[in-house]
Short mmCIF file of C-alpha atoms and ligand atoms in Angstrom, two decimals:
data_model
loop_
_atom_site.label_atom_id
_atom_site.label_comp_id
_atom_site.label_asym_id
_atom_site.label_seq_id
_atom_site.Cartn_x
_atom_site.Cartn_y
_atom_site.Cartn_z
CA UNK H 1 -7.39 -2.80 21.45
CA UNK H 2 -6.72 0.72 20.52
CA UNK H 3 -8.78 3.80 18.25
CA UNK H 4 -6.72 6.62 21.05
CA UNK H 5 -7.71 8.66 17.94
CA UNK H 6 -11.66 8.61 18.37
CA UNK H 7 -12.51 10.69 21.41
CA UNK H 8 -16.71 10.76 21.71
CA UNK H 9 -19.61 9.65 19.12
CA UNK H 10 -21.66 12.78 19.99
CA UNK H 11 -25.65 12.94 19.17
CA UNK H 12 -26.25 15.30 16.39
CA UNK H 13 -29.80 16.28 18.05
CA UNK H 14 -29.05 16.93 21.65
CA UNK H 15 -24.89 16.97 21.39
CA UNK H 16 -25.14 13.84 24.38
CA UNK H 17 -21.70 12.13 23.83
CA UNK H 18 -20.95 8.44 24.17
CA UNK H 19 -17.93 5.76 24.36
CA UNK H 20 -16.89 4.91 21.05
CA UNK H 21 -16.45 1.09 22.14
CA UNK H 22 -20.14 0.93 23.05
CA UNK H 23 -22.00 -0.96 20.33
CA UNK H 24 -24.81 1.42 20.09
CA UNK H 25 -25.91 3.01 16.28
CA UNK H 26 -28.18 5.99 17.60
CA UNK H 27 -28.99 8.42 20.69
CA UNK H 28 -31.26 6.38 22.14
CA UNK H 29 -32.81 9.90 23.40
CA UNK H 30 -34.82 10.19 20.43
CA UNK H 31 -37.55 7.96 18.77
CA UNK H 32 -36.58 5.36 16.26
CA UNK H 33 -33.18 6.05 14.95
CA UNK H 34 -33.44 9.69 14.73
CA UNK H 35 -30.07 10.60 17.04
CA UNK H 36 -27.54 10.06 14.46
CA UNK H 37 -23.98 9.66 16.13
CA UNK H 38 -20.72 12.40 14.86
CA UNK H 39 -17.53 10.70 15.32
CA UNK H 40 -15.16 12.49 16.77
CA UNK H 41 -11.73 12.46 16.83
CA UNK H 42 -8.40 13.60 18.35
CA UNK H 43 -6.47 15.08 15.30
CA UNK H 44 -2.83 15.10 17.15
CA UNK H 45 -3.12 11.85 17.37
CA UNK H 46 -4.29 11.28 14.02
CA UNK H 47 -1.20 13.46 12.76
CA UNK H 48 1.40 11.67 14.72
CA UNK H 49 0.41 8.45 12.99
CA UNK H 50 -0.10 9.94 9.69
CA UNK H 51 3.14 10.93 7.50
CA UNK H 52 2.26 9.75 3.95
CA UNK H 53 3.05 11.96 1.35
CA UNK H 54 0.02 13.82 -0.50
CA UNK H 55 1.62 13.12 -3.62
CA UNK H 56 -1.27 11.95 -5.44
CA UNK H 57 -0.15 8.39 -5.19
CA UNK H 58 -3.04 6.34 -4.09
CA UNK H 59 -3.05 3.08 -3.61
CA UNK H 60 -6.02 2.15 -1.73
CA UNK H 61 -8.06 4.29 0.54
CA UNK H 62 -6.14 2.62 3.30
CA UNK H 63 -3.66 5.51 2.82
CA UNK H 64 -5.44 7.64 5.66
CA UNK H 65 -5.88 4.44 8.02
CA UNK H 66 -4.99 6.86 10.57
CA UNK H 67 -7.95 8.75 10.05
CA UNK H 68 -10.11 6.21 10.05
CA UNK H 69 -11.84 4.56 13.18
CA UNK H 70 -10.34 1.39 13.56
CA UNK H 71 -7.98 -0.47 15.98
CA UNK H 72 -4.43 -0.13 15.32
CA UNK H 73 -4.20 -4.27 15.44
CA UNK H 74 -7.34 -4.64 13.59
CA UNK H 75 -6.49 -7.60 10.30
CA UNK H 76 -8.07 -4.71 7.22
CA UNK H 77 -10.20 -6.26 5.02
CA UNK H 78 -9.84 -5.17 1.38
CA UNK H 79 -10.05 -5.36 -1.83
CA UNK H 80 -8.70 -2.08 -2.62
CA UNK H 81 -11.11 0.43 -2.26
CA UNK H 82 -10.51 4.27 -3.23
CA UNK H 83 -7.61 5.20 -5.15
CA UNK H 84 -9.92 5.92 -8.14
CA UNK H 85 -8.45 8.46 -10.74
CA UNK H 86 -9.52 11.35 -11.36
CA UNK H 87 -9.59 13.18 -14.71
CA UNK H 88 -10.20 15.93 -16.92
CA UNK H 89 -13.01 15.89 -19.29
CA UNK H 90 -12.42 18.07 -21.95
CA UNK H 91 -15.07 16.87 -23.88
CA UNK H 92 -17.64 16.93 -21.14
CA UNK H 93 -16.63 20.16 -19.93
CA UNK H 94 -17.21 21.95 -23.63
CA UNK H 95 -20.97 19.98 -23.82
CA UNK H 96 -21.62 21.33 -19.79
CA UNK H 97 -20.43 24.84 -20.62
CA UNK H 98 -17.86 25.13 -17.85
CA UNK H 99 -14.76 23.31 -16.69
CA UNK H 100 -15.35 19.72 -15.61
CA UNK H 101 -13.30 17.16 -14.34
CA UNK H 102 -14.52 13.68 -12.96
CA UNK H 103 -13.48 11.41 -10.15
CA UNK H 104 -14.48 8.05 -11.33
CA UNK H 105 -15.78 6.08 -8.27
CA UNK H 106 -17.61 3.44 -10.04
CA UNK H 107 -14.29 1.91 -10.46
CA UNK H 108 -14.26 0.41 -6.73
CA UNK H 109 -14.00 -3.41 -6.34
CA UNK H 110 -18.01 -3.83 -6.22
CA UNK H 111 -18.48 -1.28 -8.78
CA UNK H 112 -19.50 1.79 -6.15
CA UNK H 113 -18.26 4.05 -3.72
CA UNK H 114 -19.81 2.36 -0.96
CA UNK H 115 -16.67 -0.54 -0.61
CA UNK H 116 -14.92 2.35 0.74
CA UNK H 117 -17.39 2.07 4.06
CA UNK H 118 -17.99 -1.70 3.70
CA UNK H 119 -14.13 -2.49 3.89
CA UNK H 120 -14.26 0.05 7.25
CA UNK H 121 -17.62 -1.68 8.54
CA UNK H 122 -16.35 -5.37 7.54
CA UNK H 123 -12.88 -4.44 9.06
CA UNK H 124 -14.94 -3.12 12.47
CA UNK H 125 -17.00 -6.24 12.81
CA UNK H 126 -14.62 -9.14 12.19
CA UNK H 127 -12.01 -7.70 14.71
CA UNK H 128 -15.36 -7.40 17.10
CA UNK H 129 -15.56 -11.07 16.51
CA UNK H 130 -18.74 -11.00 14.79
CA UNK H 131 -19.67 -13.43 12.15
CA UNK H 132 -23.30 -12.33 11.21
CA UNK H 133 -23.36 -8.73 9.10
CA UNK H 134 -26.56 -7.69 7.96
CA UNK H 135 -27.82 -4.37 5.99
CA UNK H 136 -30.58 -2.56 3.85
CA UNK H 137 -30.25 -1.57 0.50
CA UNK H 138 -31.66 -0.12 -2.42
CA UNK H 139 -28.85 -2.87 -3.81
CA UNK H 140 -25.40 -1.32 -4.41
CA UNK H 141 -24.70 -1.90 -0.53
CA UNK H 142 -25.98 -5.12 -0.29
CA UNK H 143 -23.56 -6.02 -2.94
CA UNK H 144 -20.83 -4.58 -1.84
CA UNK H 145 -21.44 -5.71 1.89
CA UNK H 146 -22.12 -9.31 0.44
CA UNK H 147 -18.23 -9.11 -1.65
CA UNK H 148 -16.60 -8.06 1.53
CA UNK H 149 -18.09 -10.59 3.77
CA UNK H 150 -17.18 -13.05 1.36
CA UNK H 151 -13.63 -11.70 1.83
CA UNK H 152 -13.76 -11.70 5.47
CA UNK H 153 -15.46 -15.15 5.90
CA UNK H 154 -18.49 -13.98 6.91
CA UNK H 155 -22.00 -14.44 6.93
CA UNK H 156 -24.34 -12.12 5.43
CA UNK H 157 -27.85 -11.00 5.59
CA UNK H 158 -29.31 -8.24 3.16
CA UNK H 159 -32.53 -7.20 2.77
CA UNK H 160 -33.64 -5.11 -0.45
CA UNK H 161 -36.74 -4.51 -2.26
CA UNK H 162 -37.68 -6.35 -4.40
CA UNK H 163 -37.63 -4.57 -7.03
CA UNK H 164 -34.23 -3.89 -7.26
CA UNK H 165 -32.55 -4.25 -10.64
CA UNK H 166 -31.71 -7.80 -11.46
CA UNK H 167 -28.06 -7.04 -11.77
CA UNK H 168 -27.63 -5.80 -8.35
CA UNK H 169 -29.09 -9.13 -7.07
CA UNK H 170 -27.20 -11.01 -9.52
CA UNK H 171 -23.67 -9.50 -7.45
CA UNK H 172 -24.32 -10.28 -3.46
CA UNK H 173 -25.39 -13.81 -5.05
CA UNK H 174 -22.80 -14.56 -6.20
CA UNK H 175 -20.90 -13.60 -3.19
CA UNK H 176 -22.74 -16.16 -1.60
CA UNK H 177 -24.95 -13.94 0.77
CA UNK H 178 -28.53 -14.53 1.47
CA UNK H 179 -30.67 -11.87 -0.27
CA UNK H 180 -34.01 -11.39 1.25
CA UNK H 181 -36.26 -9.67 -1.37
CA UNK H 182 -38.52 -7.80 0.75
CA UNK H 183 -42.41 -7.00 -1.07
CA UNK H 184 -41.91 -3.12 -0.53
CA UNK H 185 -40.05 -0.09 -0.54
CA UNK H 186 -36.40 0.60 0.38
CA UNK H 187 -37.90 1.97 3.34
CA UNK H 188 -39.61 -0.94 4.43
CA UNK H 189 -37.02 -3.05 3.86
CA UNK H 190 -34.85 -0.82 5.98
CA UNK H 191 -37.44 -0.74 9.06
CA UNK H 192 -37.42 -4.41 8.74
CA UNK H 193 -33.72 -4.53 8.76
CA UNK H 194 -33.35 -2.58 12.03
CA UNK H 195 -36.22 -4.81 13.71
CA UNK H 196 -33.90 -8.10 13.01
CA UNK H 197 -30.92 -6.72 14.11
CA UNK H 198 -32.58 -5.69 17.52
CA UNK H 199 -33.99 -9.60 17.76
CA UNK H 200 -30.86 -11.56 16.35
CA UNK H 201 -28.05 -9.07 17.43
CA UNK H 202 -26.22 -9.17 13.76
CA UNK H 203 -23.96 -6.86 12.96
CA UNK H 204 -26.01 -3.66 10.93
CA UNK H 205 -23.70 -1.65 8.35
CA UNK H 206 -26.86 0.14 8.01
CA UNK H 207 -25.60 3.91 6.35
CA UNK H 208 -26.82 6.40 8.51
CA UNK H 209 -27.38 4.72 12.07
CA UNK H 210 -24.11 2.66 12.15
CA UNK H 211 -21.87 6.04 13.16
CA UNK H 212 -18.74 4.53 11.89
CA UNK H 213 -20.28 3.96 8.24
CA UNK H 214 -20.20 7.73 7.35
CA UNK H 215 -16.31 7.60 8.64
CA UNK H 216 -15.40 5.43 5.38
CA UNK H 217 -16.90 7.57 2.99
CA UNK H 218 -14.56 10.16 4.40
CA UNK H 219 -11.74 9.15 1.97
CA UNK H 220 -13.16 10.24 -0.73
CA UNK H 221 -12.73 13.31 0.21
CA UNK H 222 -9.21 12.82 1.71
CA UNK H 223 -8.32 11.93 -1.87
CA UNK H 224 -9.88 14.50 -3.39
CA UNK H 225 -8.10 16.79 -1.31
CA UNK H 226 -4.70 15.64 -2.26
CA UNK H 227 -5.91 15.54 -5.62
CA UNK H 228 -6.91 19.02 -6.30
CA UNK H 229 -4.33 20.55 -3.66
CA UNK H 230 -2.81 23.07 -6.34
CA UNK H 231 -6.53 23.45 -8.37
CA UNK H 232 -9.31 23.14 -5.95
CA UNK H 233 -12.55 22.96 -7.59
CA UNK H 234 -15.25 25.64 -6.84
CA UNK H 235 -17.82 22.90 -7.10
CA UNK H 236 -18.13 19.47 -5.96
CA UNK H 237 -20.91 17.17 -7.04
CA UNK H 238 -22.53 14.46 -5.21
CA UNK H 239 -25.74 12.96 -5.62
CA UNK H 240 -27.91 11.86 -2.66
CA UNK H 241 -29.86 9.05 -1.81
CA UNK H 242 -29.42 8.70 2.42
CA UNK H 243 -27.24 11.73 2.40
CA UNK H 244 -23.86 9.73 3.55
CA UNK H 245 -21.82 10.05 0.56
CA UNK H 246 -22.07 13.65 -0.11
CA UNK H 247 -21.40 14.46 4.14
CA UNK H 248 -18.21 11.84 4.00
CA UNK H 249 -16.55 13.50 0.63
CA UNK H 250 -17.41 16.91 2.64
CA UNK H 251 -15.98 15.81 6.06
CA UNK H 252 -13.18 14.34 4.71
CA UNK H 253 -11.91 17.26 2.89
CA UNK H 254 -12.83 19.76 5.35
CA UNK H 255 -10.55 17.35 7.85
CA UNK H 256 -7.38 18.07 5.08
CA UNK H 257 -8.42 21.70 5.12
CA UNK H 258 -8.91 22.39 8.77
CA UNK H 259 -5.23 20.42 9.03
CA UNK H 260 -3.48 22.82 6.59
CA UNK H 261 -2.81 20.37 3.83
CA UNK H 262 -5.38 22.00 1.16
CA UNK H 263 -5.65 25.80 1.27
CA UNK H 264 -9.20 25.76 0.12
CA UNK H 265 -12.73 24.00 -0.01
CA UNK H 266 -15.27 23.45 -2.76
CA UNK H 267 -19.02 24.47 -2.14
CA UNK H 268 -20.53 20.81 -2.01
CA UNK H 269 -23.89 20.68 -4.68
CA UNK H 270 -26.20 17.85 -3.54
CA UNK H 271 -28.09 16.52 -6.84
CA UNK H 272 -31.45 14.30 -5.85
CA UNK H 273 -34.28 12.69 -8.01
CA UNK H 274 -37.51 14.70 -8.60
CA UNK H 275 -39.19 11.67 -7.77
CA UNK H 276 -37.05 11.41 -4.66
CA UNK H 277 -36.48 14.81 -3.12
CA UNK H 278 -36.05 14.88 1.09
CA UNK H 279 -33.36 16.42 1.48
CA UNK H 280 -33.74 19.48 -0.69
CA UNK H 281 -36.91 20.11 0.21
CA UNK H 282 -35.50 19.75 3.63
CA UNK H 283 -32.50 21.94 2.61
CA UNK H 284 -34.92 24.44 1.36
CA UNK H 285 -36.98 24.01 3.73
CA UNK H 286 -39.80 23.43 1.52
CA UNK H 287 -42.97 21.01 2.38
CA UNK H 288 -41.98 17.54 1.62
CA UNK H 289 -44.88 16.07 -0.44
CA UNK H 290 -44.69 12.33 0.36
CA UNK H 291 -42.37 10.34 1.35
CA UNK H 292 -42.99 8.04 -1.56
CA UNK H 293 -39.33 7.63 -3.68
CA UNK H 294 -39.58 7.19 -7.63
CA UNK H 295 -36.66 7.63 -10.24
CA UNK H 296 -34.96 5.55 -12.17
CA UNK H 297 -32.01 6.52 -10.23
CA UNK H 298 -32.82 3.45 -7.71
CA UNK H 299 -29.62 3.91 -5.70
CA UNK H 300 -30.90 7.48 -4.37
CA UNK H 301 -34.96 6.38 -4.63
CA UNK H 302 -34.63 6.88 -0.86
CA UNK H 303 -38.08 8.09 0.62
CA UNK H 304 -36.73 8.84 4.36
CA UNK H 305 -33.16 9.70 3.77
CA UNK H 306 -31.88 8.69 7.65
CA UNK H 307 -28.50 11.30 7.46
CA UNK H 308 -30.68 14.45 6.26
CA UNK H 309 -29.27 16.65 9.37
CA UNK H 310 -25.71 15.32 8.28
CA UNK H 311 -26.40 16.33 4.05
CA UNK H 312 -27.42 19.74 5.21
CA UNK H 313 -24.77 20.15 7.40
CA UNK H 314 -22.14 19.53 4.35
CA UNK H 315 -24.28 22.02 2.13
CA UNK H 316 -24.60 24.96 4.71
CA UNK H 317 -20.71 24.35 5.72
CA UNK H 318 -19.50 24.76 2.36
CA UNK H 319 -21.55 27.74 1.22
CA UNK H 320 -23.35 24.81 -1.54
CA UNK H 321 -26.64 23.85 -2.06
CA UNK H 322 -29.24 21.20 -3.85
CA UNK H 323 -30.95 20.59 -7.11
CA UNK H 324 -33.60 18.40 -8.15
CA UNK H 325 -33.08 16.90 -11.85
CA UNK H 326 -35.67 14.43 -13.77
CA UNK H 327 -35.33 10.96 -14.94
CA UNK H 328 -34.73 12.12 -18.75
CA UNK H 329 -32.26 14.51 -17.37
CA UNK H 330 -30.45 11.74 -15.66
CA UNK H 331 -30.40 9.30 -18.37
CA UNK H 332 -29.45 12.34 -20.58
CA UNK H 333 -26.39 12.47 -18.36
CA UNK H 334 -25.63 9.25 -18.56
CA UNK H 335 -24.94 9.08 -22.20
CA UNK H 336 -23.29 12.07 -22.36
CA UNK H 337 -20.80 11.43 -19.61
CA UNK H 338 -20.50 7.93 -21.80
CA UNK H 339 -20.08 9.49 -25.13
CA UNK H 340 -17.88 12.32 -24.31
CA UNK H 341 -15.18 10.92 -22.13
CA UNK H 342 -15.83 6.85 -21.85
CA UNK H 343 -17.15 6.92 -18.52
CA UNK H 344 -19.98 4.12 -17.97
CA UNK H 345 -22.12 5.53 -14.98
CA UNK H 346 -25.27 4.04 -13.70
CA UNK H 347 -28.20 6.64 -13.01
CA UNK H 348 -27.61 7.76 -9.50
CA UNK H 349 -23.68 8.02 -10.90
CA UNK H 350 -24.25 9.99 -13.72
CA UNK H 351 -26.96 12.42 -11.96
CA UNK H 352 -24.24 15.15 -10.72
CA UNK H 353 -23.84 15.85 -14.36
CA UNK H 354 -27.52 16.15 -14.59
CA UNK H 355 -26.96 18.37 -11.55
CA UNK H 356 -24.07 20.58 -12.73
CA UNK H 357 -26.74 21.46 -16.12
CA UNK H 358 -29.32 22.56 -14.07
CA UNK H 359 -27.26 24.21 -11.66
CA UNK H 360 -26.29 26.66 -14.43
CA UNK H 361 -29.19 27.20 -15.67
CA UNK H 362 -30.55 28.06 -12.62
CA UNK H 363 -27.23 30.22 -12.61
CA UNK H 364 -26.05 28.49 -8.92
CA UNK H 365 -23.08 27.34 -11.20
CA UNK H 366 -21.14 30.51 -12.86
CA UNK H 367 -19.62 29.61 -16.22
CA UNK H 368 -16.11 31.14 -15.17
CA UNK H 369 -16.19 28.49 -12.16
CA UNK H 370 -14.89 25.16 -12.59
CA UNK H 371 -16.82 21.81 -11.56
CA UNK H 372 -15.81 18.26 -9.98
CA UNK H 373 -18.26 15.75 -10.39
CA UNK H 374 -17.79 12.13 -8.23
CA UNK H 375 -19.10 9.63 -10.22
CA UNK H 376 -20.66 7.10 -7.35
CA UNK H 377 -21.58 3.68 -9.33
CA UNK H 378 -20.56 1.96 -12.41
CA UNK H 379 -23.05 1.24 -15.52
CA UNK H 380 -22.89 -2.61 -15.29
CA UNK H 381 -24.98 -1.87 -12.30
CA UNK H 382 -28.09 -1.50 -14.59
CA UNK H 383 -28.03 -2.42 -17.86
CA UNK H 384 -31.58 -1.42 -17.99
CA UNK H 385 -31.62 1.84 -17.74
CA UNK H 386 -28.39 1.78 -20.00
CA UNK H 387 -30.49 0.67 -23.09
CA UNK H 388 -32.98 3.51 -22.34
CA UNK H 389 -30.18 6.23 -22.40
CA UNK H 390 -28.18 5.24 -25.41
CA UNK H 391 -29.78 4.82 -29.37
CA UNK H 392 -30.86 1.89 -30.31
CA UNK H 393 -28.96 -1.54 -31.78
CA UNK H 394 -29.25 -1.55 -35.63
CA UNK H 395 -30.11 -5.18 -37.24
CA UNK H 396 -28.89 -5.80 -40.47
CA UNK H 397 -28.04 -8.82 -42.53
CA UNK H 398 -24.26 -9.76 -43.01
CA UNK H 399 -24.55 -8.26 -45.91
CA UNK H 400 -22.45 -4.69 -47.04
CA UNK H 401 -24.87 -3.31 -49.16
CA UNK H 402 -26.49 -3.05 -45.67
CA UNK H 403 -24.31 -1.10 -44.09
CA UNK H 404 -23.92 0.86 -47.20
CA UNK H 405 -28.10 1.71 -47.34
CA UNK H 406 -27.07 3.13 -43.59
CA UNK H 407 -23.99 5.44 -44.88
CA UNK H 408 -26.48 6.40 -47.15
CA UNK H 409 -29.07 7.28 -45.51
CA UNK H 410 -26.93 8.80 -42.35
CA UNK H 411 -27.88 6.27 -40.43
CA UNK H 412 -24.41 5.39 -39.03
CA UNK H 413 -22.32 8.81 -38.14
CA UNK H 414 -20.15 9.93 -41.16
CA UNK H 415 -16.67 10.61 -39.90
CA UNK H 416 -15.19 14.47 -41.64
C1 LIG Z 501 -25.78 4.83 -2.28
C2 LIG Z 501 -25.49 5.55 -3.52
C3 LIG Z 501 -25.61 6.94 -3.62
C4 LIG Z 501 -26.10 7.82 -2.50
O1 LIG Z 501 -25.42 7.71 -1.31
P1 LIG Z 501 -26.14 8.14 0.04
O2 LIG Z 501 -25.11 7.97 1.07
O3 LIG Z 501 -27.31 7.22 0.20
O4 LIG Z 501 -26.59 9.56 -0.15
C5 LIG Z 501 -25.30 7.54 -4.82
N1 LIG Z 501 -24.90 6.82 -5.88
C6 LIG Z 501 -24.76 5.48 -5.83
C7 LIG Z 501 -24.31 4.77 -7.05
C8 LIG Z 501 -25.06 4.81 -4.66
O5 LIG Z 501 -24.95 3.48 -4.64
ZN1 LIG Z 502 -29.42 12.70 21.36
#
């Protein structure tokens, strides 16, 4: 077995360093899981395995296997992950008010950006010989866990609340994993999570505490680096739920910038829920009022956000910051990002756009600046919320005097 290329997981608390082959998630300095791991790594040896050409071809996110903290012998478990276009949005960037373009990341196997860390985690545990892989979810990573288990020929465990939308229980069903519907919150389904993995010793792809989860996310960012190389945006949009997503896209591209193969970074804007604010009121060091989580954004209605020291970090480190946006705001987003360039986002996907409006109102965002916003989940994810952001279906009898009274009255868009 070999990962030369990982040198120390270090605590991000007290900077103690440990053996990357340990199985441990977090500094066990601190109470609970607070000592979230850094991995790092040796970047010489990451470069003298890594010679593909950033020619924005982008198969899979298994481009930058170097980079990411696996054995060299390890059998990869995919589906193909990453690789997700990226476009302009004319459209979108005329409604906004400043130059937009979009990286669509709902278009991952599972339908989110977390397969890019499942295939890493699933990858990690099946060469560790595991066959047990458990997690906690406000349900896009149970689903996407439960696909690549499926893949890998593994058992799997998840535990979400039970209130998650049906769709996102229909998925890791059908993958065949047991779903444990826990009566609560995401964060005491999460609590419970961490208590069974102590007792039964199953492998936890838990974001946050499992170090090596984070690492995935980091190829988002890769991409987006070799994207952008020749236009890097000034802006780059990520909502948060547990704070992972936005501090992978960051570390990843700040890993293509510190190597010389982007000659710039974005300032990273964090977008959270009203209802679900911890890290910007961290960020801002504001009071946080509860810990209670409510939006309709479930995939970021995370009450204790466990990679809060890691979200801030990507923030401060790129000269960005936070905003909070409402539910209307979000669902507002979600049809226009629909309507103007045919991208189908669920509500925690289509809240950077909710973001990048407020952000230039508030005047964070300058109109002369130009935006990137990563769409994390697709809009199959929750139909639900998708019939409260578009209009309404109109019944009519087969009958074309019907659809005439609706010409007539403007009740079906004239085309000029
Ligand atoms: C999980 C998730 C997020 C937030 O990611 P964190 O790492 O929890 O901050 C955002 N959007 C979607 C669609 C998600 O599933
Ligand atoms: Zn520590």
């Amino acid at each position: 077995m070999a990962m030369n290329h990982v040198t120390t997981l270090e605590c991000t608390l007290c900077g103690a360093t440990y053996d990357p082959d340990q199985v441990i998630y977090t500094c066990p300095e601190h109470e609970g899981v607070k000592g979230i791991l850094e991995v790092n790594y040796d970047y010489d040896s990451i470069q003298d395995n890594f010679d593909a050409p950033l020619d924005g071809d982008i198969r899979s996110q298994w481009k930058y296997s170097a980079f990411l903290p696996v054995d060299d012998d390890a059998d990869i478990i995919s589906l193909k992950e990453g690789g997700t276009d990226h476009y302009n949005a004319p459209q979108l960037s005329e409604r906004l008010g400043v130059e937009t373009r979009v990286k669509d990341d709902g278009r991952n196997p599972t339908g989110v950006l977390k397969d890019r860390a499942t295939s890493v985690a699933v990858t990690k545990a099946r060469h560790a010989g595991r066959d047990v892989i458990t997690c906690a979810s406000t349900g896009n990573a149970a689903a996407s866990l439960a696909g690549y288990a499926a893949r890998a020929g593994m058992d799997c465990r998840i535990f979400v609340p039970g209130n998650a939308p049906e769709e996102k229980l229909a998925q890791p069903l059908v993958y065949g994993a047991d779903v444990l519907g826990v009566n609560g919150s995401y964060d005491e389904a999460y609590d419970l999570s961490l208590e069974v993995t102590e007792s039964y010793g199953w492998y936890n792809r838990n974001a946050a505490i499992n170090p090596f989860q984070v690492e995935g996310k980091r190829t988002v960012g890769h991409e987006l680096a070799e994207q952008t190389q020749d236009d890097v945006p000034d802006w780059l949009v990520f909502s948060m739920g547990d704070g992972c997503t936005i501090y992978g896209g960051w570390k990843g591209f700040r890993e293509f910038y510190d190597l010389g193969y982007v000659d710039d970074t974005p300032k990273m804007l964090g977008v959270q829920a009203e209802g679900a604010s911890a890290i910007h009121d961290a960020f801002h060091r504001h009071e946080s009022a509860s810990d209670v989580a409510e939006t309709i954004a479930d995939s970021i209605a995370v009450g204790r956000p466990r990679n809060t020291v890691k979200a801030c970090r990507a923030l401060e480190e790129s000269g960005g910051t936070s905003v909070l946006v409402s539910d209307e705001e979000i669902l507002d987003a979600e049809r226009i990002l629909g309507s103007t360039e045919g991208i189908y986002a669920e509500p925690a996907g289509a809240a950077p756009v909710a973001g990048v409006r407020a952000a230039l109102a508030d005047g964070i965002i300058e109109e002369d600046e130009t935006v990137l916003v990563v769409v994390t989940g697709y809009g199959l994810k929750d139909t639900k919320s998708a019939m409260k952001a578009g209009d309404e279906v109109q019944h009519i009898d087969a009958d074309l005097l019907e659809v005439e009274r609706l010409y007539h009255d403007e009740l079906i868009r004239h085309s000029d």
